[in-house]
Amino acid sequence: MRYFNYLTNEEERNFFYSLPTQFNNYADKEVIAHAIGAALYMPATKDNIADDLVTGKHEGLVSMVIDLEDAVGDNQIEFAEETLKATLIKIGRYISIGLLHADDIPLMFIRVRSVEQLKRLLSFFGEEIEYITGIVFPKFNVETGGEYLKLLHEYNKNKRSTSSTLYGMPILESSDVIYREKRMETLLGISQLLNEYKAYVLNVRIGATDFSSLFGLRRSPDHTIYDIGVIRDCIADIVNVFGRMDNHYVISGPVWEYFKSDRVFKPQLRQTPFEESMGRHGRILRMDYINKYVDGLIREVAMDKENGIIGKTIIHPTHIKPVQSMLVVTHEEYMDALHIMENEQGDLGVMKSRYSNKMNEFKPHMTWAKRILFRSDIYGVLNENQNFTCLLAEERESAIV
């Protein structure tokens, strides 16, 4: 699996200074954690997932979550589990006859609804679980979280030596996390628990839809999650606990739930990056994305990144490329990171950047530089004078002609 592997050789040369690298379920844990990117949710009752992978229906798909929780009705649980098993068996069959290559399978996760269901699934699945990267734990707290992680530890301890590690991804979305009087105690308790099982924890994910429901709130397509004060404050505390460099986890942003809506306010998607990249065609592309109601998504991903959050839960295939394109490292970011790393020996403390538009302070910016270089391996580095819009334009040729 590799990001943007659908581009032609010419497009790769035009867009990328450094191409993304390959990865799969057997990659280093930190690579997988950062590579999850735009995780597309699909209900476990969907019976054509394997066929969609063969046909490449969702171009650019790199990670997906097969949902056994909210997307499945209470009366469909057994059917959903059977369908999921059949899907994984079918994927294995398609690999064996050459219709699929194992390295082309997206990172796949299962969101379970309870500890009891996870126990059942770990017994229920056979070798087909090899195609699963990890388990998503909803409404994660100290009590149920400990049971989830204990099960995960036991599974990995007893698995075949050739098997890939089965990871876990907790979702923080319960009242104990969002309610101010309980929040810090809960977050510190969860942090202590995750640290005990850190080898198996890929992401800390934020479930802002459940948070919002506790206050009867829902962001509109014209606003980001950071415009809702109680959610913004909670996200800040989650980053404070899990994003600090002495206790760092990859934190993934909450779902953007709109893919079509009636606009009320003036769109806020900036013209500049589109015009810089494509001129008049860029303005057309911008309006096309505004009309697709993903301008709010792009602004929210930008805010996610500014807050140290990498990756996002998505619920519609049209969100794959906007989220992924925003995670690519720009040439300027890359040059700054290299500049900082090259001067870590301590001879200098600060120097003008190679773009001559900022000061690089080598000690304070060192951690940022390391994170940029790590992300550049996974998502690639754009050529000079290119920005994220070039990766959106190739699918919009009909709108530009």
Short mmCIF file of C-alpha atoms in Angstrom, two decimals:
data_model
loop_
_atom_site.label_atom_id
_atom_site.label_comp_id
_atom_site.label_asym_id
_atom_site.label_seq_id
_atom_site.Cartn_x
_atom_site.Cartn_y
_atom_site.Cartn_z
CA MET A 1 0.00 0.00 0.00
CA ARG A 2 1.23 3.49 -0.86
CA TYR A 3 -0.43 6.87 -0.80
CA PHE A 4 -1.36 8.33 -4.21
CA ASN A 5 -0.41 5.13 -6.05
CA TYR A 6 -3.11 5.90 -8.63
CA LEU A 7 -1.14 8.83 -10.10
CA THR A 8 0.67 8.44 -13.41
CA ASN A 9 4.47 8.65 -13.54
CA GLU A 10 4.19 12.09 -15.10
CA GLU A 11 1.86 13.31 -12.36
CA GLU A 12 4.23 11.96 -9.71
CA ARG A 13 7.13 13.88 -11.28
CA ASN A 14 5.04 17.05 -11.56
CA PHE A 15 3.65 16.93 -8.04
CA PHE A 16 6.23 15.26 -5.79
CA TYR A 17 9.71 16.21 -4.68
CA SER A 18 9.81 12.96 -2.68
CA LEU A 19 7.31 10.14 -3.17
CA PRO A 20 5.44 8.37 -0.34
CA THR A 21 6.88 5.03 0.76
CA GLN A 22 5.23 1.62 0.84
CA PHE A 23 3.76 0.09 4.00
CA ASN A 24 1.49 -2.76 5.12
CA ASN A 25 0.27 -4.53 8.27
CA TYR A 26 3.81 -5.69 9.04
CA ALA A 27 5.32 -2.19 9.01
CA ASP A 28 6.67 -0.55 12.14
CA LYS A 29 3.94 0.46 14.57
CA GLU A 30 4.70 4.18 14.30
CA VAL A 31 4.48 4.00 10.51
CA ILE A 32 1.05 2.37 10.64
CA ALA A 33 -0.13 4.80 13.31
CA HIS A 34 0.71 7.81 11.14
CA ALA A 35 -0.41 6.13 7.91
CA ILE A 36 -4.06 5.59 8.86
CA GLY A 37 -4.93 9.02 7.46
CA ALA A 38 -8.49 9.17 6.15
CA ALA A 39 -10.20 6.13 7.70
CA LEU A 40 -13.40 5.36 5.78
CA TYR A 41 -16.19 3.81 7.84
CA MET A 42 -18.30 1.05 6.27
CA PRO A 43 -21.08 -1.00 7.90
CA ALA A 44 -20.18 -4.64 8.52
CA THR A 45 -23.45 -5.62 6.80
CA LYS A 46 -22.06 -4.41 3.47
CA ASP A 47 -21.43 -7.59 1.49
CA ASN A 48 -19.45 -6.23 -1.47
CA ILE A 49 -16.41 -4.78 0.30
CA ALA A 50 -14.05 -7.40 -1.15
CA ASP A 51 -15.42 -6.81 -4.65
CA ASP A 52 -14.95 -3.06 -4.27
CA LEU A 53 -11.30 -3.63 -3.36
CA VAL A 54 -10.79 -5.72 -6.50
CA THR A 55 -12.34 -3.09 -8.76
CA GLY A 56 -10.66 -0.20 -6.96
CA LYS A 57 -14.02 1.48 -6.52
CA HIS A 58 -12.72 4.01 -4.00
CA GLU A 59 -9.58 5.42 -5.59
CA GLY A 60 -6.97 6.34 -3.04
CA LEU A 61 -8.47 4.28 -0.22
CA VAL A 62 -5.71 3.42 2.26
CA SER A 63 -7.54 2.66 5.50
CA MET A 64 -11.05 1.59 6.43
CA VAL A 65 -13.07 0.74 9.52
CA ILE A 66 -15.70 -1.99 9.26
CA ASP A 67 -18.31 -0.98 11.77
CA LEU A 68 -20.19 -3.37 14.03
CA GLU A 69 -21.41 -0.66 16.38
CA ASP A 70 -23.48 2.39 15.37
CA ALA A 71 -23.86 1.32 11.73
CA VAL A 72 -25.48 -1.99 12.68
CA GLY A 73 -28.95 -2.35 14.18
CA ASP A 74 -29.36 -4.38 17.34
CA ASN A 75 -31.30 -7.03 15.40
CA GLN A 76 -28.52 -7.38 12.80
CA ILE A 77 -25.55 -8.20 15.03
CA GLU A 78 -25.25 -11.89 14.15
CA PHE A 79 -25.82 -11.18 10.45
CA ALA A 80 -23.18 -8.43 10.52
CA GLU A 81 -20.61 -10.71 12.13
CA GLU A 82 -21.27 -13.47 9.60
CA THR A 83 -21.06 -10.99 6.73
CA LEU A 84 -17.79 -9.61 8.05
CA LYS A 85 -16.27 -13.08 8.26
CA ALA A 86 -17.46 -13.86 4.74
CA THR A 87 -15.89 -10.60 3.53
CA LEU A 88 -12.50 -11.49 4.99
CA ILE A 89 -12.65 -15.03 3.59
CA LYS A 90 -13.49 -13.59 0.17
CA ILE A 91 -10.51 -11.24 0.37
CA GLY A 92 -8.29 -14.24 1.09
CA ARG A 93 -9.75 -16.11 -1.86
CA TYR A 94 -9.20 -13.16 -4.19
CA ILE A 95 -5.57 -13.00 -3.06
CA SER A 96 -5.06 -16.71 -3.67
CA ILE A 97 -6.32 -16.50 -7.27
CA GLY A 98 -4.41 -13.31 -8.05
CA LEU A 99 -7.28 -10.82 -8.22
CA LEU A 100 -5.86 -8.96 -5.22
CA HIS A 101 -2.32 -8.52 -3.98
CA ALA A 102 -1.83 -8.63 -0.22
CA ASP A 103 0.19 -5.39 -0.29
CA ASP A 104 -2.70 -3.58 -2.00
CA ILE A 105 -5.20 -4.25 0.78
CA PRO A 106 -6.00 -1.13 2.81
CA LEU A 107 -5.32 -1.05 6.51
CA MET A 108 -8.54 -2.58 7.86
CA PHE A 109 -10.00 -2.17 11.32
CA ILE A 110 -13.10 -3.53 13.05
CA ARG A 111 -15.11 -1.32 15.38
CA VAL A 112 -16.73 -3.58 17.95
CA ARG A 113 -19.60 -2.70 20.25
CA SER A 114 -18.59 -4.52 23.44
CA VAL A 115 -15.90 -6.55 25.19
CA GLU A 116 -18.13 -9.63 24.85
CA GLN A 117 -18.34 -9.17 21.11
CA LEU A 118 -14.56 -8.86 20.81
CA LYS A 119 -14.13 -12.12 22.76
CA ARG A 120 -16.57 -13.79 20.41
CA LEU A 121 -14.89 -12.46 17.28
CA LEU A 122 -11.39 -13.50 18.33
CA SER A 123 -12.73 -17.06 18.69
CA PHE A 124 -14.99 -16.83 15.65
CA PHE A 125 -12.35 -15.74 13.16
CA GLY A 126 -9.78 -18.08 11.70
CA GLU A 127 -6.78 -17.20 9.57
CA GLU A 128 -8.80 -14.47 7.87
CA ILE A 129 -8.11 -12.16 10.81
CA GLU A 130 -4.64 -11.71 9.27
CA TYR A 131 -6.15 -9.04 7.01
CA ILE A 132 -7.24 -6.97 10.00
CA THR A 133 -4.82 -4.32 11.27
CA GLY A 134 -6.63 -3.62 14.51
CA ILE A 135 -9.73 -3.17 16.62
CA VAL A 136 -11.47 0.14 17.32
CA PHE A 137 -12.77 0.48 20.88
CA PRO A 138 -15.83 2.81 21.15
CA LYS A 139 -16.71 4.90 24.22
CA PHE A 140 -13.36 4.03 25.74
CA ASN A 141 -12.92 4.47 29.48
CA VAL A 142 -10.67 3.04 32.19
CA GLU A 143 -13.01 0.15 33.09
CA THR A 144 -13.97 -1.27 29.71
CA GLY A 145 -10.69 -0.11 28.20
CA GLY A 146 -8.72 -2.32 30.55
CA GLU A 147 -10.77 -5.34 29.48
CA TYR A 148 -10.34 -4.53 25.77
CA LEU A 149 -6.59 -4.11 26.06
CA LYS A 150 -6.17 -7.24 28.18
CA LEU A 151 -7.91 -9.26 25.46
CA LEU A 152 -5.70 -7.67 22.81
CA HIS A 153 -2.58 -8.45 24.81
CA GLU A 154 -3.61 -12.10 25.27
CA TYR A 155 -4.37 -12.47 21.57
CA ASN A 156 -1.00 -11.06 20.52
CA LYS A 157 0.87 -13.12 23.10
CA ASN A 158 -0.66 -16.34 21.77
CA LYS A 159 -0.75 -15.58 18.03
CA ARG A 160 1.37 -17.39 15.48
CA SER A 161 4.90 -15.95 15.24
CA THR A 162 4.37 -15.11 11.56
CA SER A 163 1.17 -13.17 12.20
CA SER A 164 1.04 -9.39 12.15
CA THR A 165 0.34 -7.58 15.41
CA LEU A 166 -3.32 -6.84 16.11
CA TYR A 167 -3.53 -3.24 17.34
CA GLY A 168 -6.12 -1.24 19.21
CA MET A 169 -7.53 2.26 18.69
CA PRO A 170 -9.57 3.76 21.55
CA ILE A 171 -12.22 6.38 20.76
CA LEU A 172 -12.64 9.08 23.40
CA GLU A 173 -16.33 10.01 23.19
CA SER A 174 -17.96 9.45 26.58
CA SER A 175 -19.40 11.90 29.11
CA ASP A 176 -16.51 11.30 31.54
CA VAL A 177 -14.18 12.83 28.97
CA ILE A 178 -16.27 15.82 27.86
CA TYR A 179 -17.74 16.87 31.24
CA ARG A 180 -15.31 19.34 32.75
CA GLU A 181 -15.52 18.11 36.37
CA LYS A 182 -14.51 14.56 35.38
CA ARG A 183 -12.32 15.20 32.36
CA MET A 184 -8.78 15.47 33.67
CA GLU A 185 -9.10 12.58 36.11
CA THR A 186 -10.54 10.44 33.31
CA LEU A 187 -7.90 11.43 30.75
CA LEU A 188 -5.05 10.79 33.15
CA GLY A 189 -6.55 7.41 34.05
CA ILE A 190 -6.85 6.48 30.38
CA SER A 191 -3.31 7.69 29.76
CA GLN A 192 -1.97 5.47 32.53
CA LEU A 193 -3.89 2.51 31.11
CA LEU A 194 -2.71 3.08 27.54
CA ASN A 195 0.88 3.39 28.70
CA GLU A 196 0.65 -0.14 30.13
CA TYR A 197 -0.26 -1.45 26.68
CA LYS A 198 1.47 1.15 24.52
CA ALA A 199 2.95 -1.45 22.18
CA TYR A 200 -0.57 -2.22 20.94
CA VAL A 201 -2.10 1.29 20.79
CA LEU A 202 -2.00 2.91 17.35
CA ASN A 203 -4.17 6.01 17.68
CA VAL A 204 -6.17 7.94 20.20
CA ARG A 205 -9.30 8.90 18.27
CA ILE A 206 -11.74 11.70 19.08
CA GLY A 207 -15.49 11.02 18.81
CA ALA A 208 -16.88 14.55 18.61
CA THR A 209 -20.32 13.46 17.36
CA ASP A 210 -21.01 11.66 20.64
CA PHE A 211 -19.55 14.59 22.57
CA SER A 212 -21.84 17.00 20.76
CA SER A 213 -24.91 14.84 21.37
CA LEU A 214 -24.45 15.22 25.13
CA PHE A 215 -25.16 18.94 24.71
CA GLY A 216 -27.71 18.67 21.88
CA LEU A 217 -25.20 20.28 19.49
CA ARG A 218 -24.23 19.64 15.89
CA ARG A 219 -21.83 21.71 13.83
CA SER A 220 -23.13 23.04 10.53
CA PRO A 221 -21.25 22.56 7.24
CA ASP A 222 -20.13 26.19 7.48
CA HIS A 223 -18.25 25.66 10.75
CA THR A 224 -15.50 23.39 12.04
CA ILE A 225 -15.60 21.39 15.24
CA TYR A 226 -13.25 24.01 16.71
CA ASP A 227 -16.07 26.58 16.51
CA ILE A 228 -18.03 24.65 19.16
CA GLY A 229 -16.55 25.87 22.43
CA VAL A 230 -17.11 22.85 24.68
CA ILE A 231 -15.71 20.47 22.04
CA ARG A 232 -12.74 22.73 21.31
CA ASP A 233 -11.85 22.88 25.01
CA CYS A 234 -12.07 19.10 25.32
CA ILE A 235 -9.89 18.54 22.25
CA ALA A 236 -7.32 20.90 23.75
CA ASP A 237 -7.18 18.79 26.92
CA ILE A 238 -6.94 15.54 24.93
CA VAL A 239 -3.98 16.97 23.01
CA ASN A 240 -2.48 18.22 26.27
CA VAL A 241 -2.49 14.72 27.77
CA PHE A 242 -1.78 12.53 24.72
CA GLY A 243 0.08 14.90 22.41
CA ARG A 244 2.93 15.98 24.67
CA MET A 245 6.25 14.64 23.50
CA ASP A 246 7.02 12.74 26.71
CA ASN A 247 3.74 10.81 26.33
CA HIS A 248 3.08 11.04 22.63
CA TYR A 249 0.32 9.21 20.79
CA VAL A 250 -0.94 9.84 17.29
CA ILE A 251 -4.27 11.64 17.76
CA SER A 252 -6.87 11.34 15.02
CA GLY A 253 -9.51 14.00 14.33
CA PRO A 254 -13.28 13.60 14.56
CA VAL A 255 -15.54 12.70 11.66
CA TRP A 256 -16.77 15.27 9.16
CA GLU A 257 -20.34 14.17 8.56
CA TYR A 258 -21.41 16.30 5.58
CA PHE A 259 -21.22 15.37 1.94
CA LYS A 260 -24.20 17.33 0.67
CA SER A 261 -26.03 20.23 2.27
CA ASP A 262 -27.59 23.65 1.68
CA ARG A 263 -25.11 26.46 2.25
CA VAL A 264 -26.11 29.33 4.48
CA PHE A 265 -22.94 31.39 4.91
CA LYS A 266 -20.33 32.60 2.47
CA PRO A 267 -17.79 29.82 1.85
CA GLN A 268 -14.48 30.29 3.67
CA LEU A 269 -12.19 28.08 1.60
CA ARG A 270 -9.31 30.40 0.69
CA GLN A 271 -8.72 31.22 -2.96
CA THR A 272 -4.95 31.67 -2.63
CA PRO A 273 -3.72 28.04 -2.65
CA PHE A 274 -5.93 27.22 -5.63
CA GLU A 275 -4.82 30.26 -7.62
CA GLU A 276 -1.15 29.78 -6.76
CA SER A 277 -1.27 26.24 -8.05
CA MET A 278 -3.57 26.51 -11.07
CA GLY A 279 -4.55 30.11 -11.79
CA ARG A 280 -7.98 30.43 -13.40
CA HIS A 281 -8.46 26.68 -13.38
CA GLY A 282 -7.79 26.77 -9.66
CA ARG A 283 -10.71 29.14 -9.14
CA ILE A 284 -12.95 26.70 -11.00
CA LEU A 285 -11.59 23.82 -8.90
CA ARG A 286 -12.22 25.78 -5.70
CA MET A 287 -15.83 26.43 -6.66
CA ASP A 288 -16.25 22.77 -7.56
CA TYR A 289 -15.08 21.77 -4.08
CA ILE A 290 -17.27 24.40 -2.47
CA ASN A 291 -20.19 22.97 -4.40
CA LYS A 292 -19.24 19.52 -3.11
CA TYR A 293 -19.52 20.87 0.45
CA VAL A 294 -16.05 19.83 1.49
CA ASP A 295 -14.61 23.31 2.02
CA GLY A 296 -15.50 22.99 5.71
CA LEU A 297 -13.75 19.61 5.80
CA ILE A 298 -10.56 21.09 4.34
CA ARG A 299 -10.60 23.93 6.86
CA GLU A 300 -11.18 21.48 9.70
CA VAL A 301 -8.26 19.26 8.64
CA ALA A 302 -6.08 22.38 8.54
CA MET A 303 -7.14 23.13 12.12
CA ASP A 304 -6.52 19.49 13.09
CA LYS A 305 -2.94 19.75 11.83
CA GLU A 306 -2.33 23.03 13.63
CA ASN A 307 -3.33 21.26 16.84
CA GLY A 308 -1.06 18.27 16.26
CA ILE A 309 -3.82 15.94 15.06
CA ILE A 310 -3.04 13.66 12.12
CA GLY A 311 -5.72 11.69 10.28
CA LYS A 312 -9.49 11.74 10.36
CA THR A 313 -12.51 9.50 10.50
CA ILE A 314 -14.55 9.85 7.30
CA ILE A 315 -17.97 8.55 6.32
CA HIS A 316 -18.01 9.23 2.58
CA PRO A 317 -15.58 8.30 -0.22
CA THR A 318 -15.51 11.90 -1.50
CA HIS A 319 -13.60 12.81 1.67
CA ILE A 320 -10.66 10.47 0.97
CA LYS A 321 -8.63 12.73 -1.31
CA PRO A 322 -9.26 16.07 0.43
CA VAL A 323 -8.06 14.64 3.76
CA GLN A 324 -5.09 12.81 2.26
CA SER A 325 -3.97 15.78 0.18
CA MET A 326 -3.85 17.94 3.30
CA LEU A 327 -1.48 15.52 5.02
CA VAL A 328 1.25 15.73 2.37
CA VAL A 329 4.31 17.71 3.48
CA THR A 330 5.00 20.89 1.54
CA HIS A 331 8.42 21.60 0.09
CA GLU A 332 8.83 24.55 2.47
CA GLU A 333 8.00 22.43 5.52
CA TYR A 334 10.46 19.79 4.37
CA MET A 335 13.28 22.28 3.76
CA ASP A 336 12.69 23.84 7.18
CA ALA A 337 12.76 20.41 8.84
CA LEU A 338 16.00 19.44 7.08
CA HIS A 339 17.53 22.80 7.94
CA ILE A 340 16.72 22.29 11.62
CA MET A 341 17.98 18.70 11.71
CA GLU A 342 21.22 19.62 9.94
CA ASN A 343 22.00 22.15 12.66
CA GLU A 344 21.28 20.02 15.72
CA GLN A 345 24.97 19.85 16.69
CA GLY A 346 24.65 23.09 18.67
CA ASP A 347 26.95 25.47 16.79
CA LEU A 348 24.05 27.81 16.09
CA GLY A 349 20.80 28.52 17.91
CA VAL A 350 18.75 30.25 15.25
CA MET A 351 18.98 30.97 11.53
CA LYS A 352 16.87 32.41 8.75
CA SER A 353 15.00 29.70 6.86
CA ARG A 354 15.97 28.69 3.33
CA TYR A 355 12.73 30.28 2.13
CA SER A 356 13.88 33.51 3.85
CA ASN A 357 10.46 34.06 5.42
CA LYS A 358 10.91 32.87 9.01
CA MET A 359 13.45 32.10 11.71
CA ASN A 360 14.24 28.47 12.50
CA GLU A 361 15.17 27.98 16.16
CA PHE A 362 16.98 24.69 16.25
CA LYS A 363 16.20 23.48 19.77
CA PRO A 364 12.53 24.54 20.09
CA HIS A 365 11.68 23.39 16.55
CA MET A 366 13.58 20.08 16.68
CA THR A 367 10.61 17.92 17.68
CA TRP A 368 8.43 19.55 15.03
CA ALA A 369 11.13 18.85 12.42
CA LYS A 370 11.34 15.17 13.35
CA ARG A 371 7.56 14.82 13.05
CA ILE A 372 7.54 16.54 9.66
CA LEU A 373 10.26 14.24 8.32
CA PHE A 374 8.40 11.19 9.64
CA ARG A 375 5.20 12.33 7.93
CA SER A 376 7.10 13.07 4.72
CA ASP A 377 8.07 9.39 4.40
CA ILE A 378 4.46 8.28 4.56
CA TYR A 379 2.65 11.01 2.61
CA GLY A 380 5.48 12.36 0.47
CA VAL A 381 6.81 15.87 -0.16
CA LEU A 382 5.37 18.20 -2.77
CA ASN A 383 7.49 19.98 -5.33
CA GLU A 384 8.34 23.61 -4.79
CA ASN A 385 5.43 25.90 -5.74
CA GLN A 386 2.94 23.04 -5.39
CA ASN A 387 0.31 22.72 -2.68
CA PHE A 388 -2.44 20.27 -1.76
CA THR A 389 -4.70 21.45 -4.60
CA CYS A 390 -2.60 19.69 -7.26
CA LEU A 391 -3.67 16.36 -5.75
CA LEU A 392 -7.33 17.33 -6.02
CA ALA A 393 -7.15 18.64 -9.56
CA GLU A 394 -6.51 15.39 -11.38
CA GLU A 395 -9.95 14.05 -10.54
CA ARG A 396 -11.63 17.27 -11.63
CA GLU A 397 -10.44 17.52 -15.25
CA SER A 398 -13.99 17.48 -16.57
CA ALA A 399 -14.79 20.53 -14.47
CA ILE A 400 -11.73 22.40 -15.75
CA VAL A 401 -11.92 21.67 -19.47
#
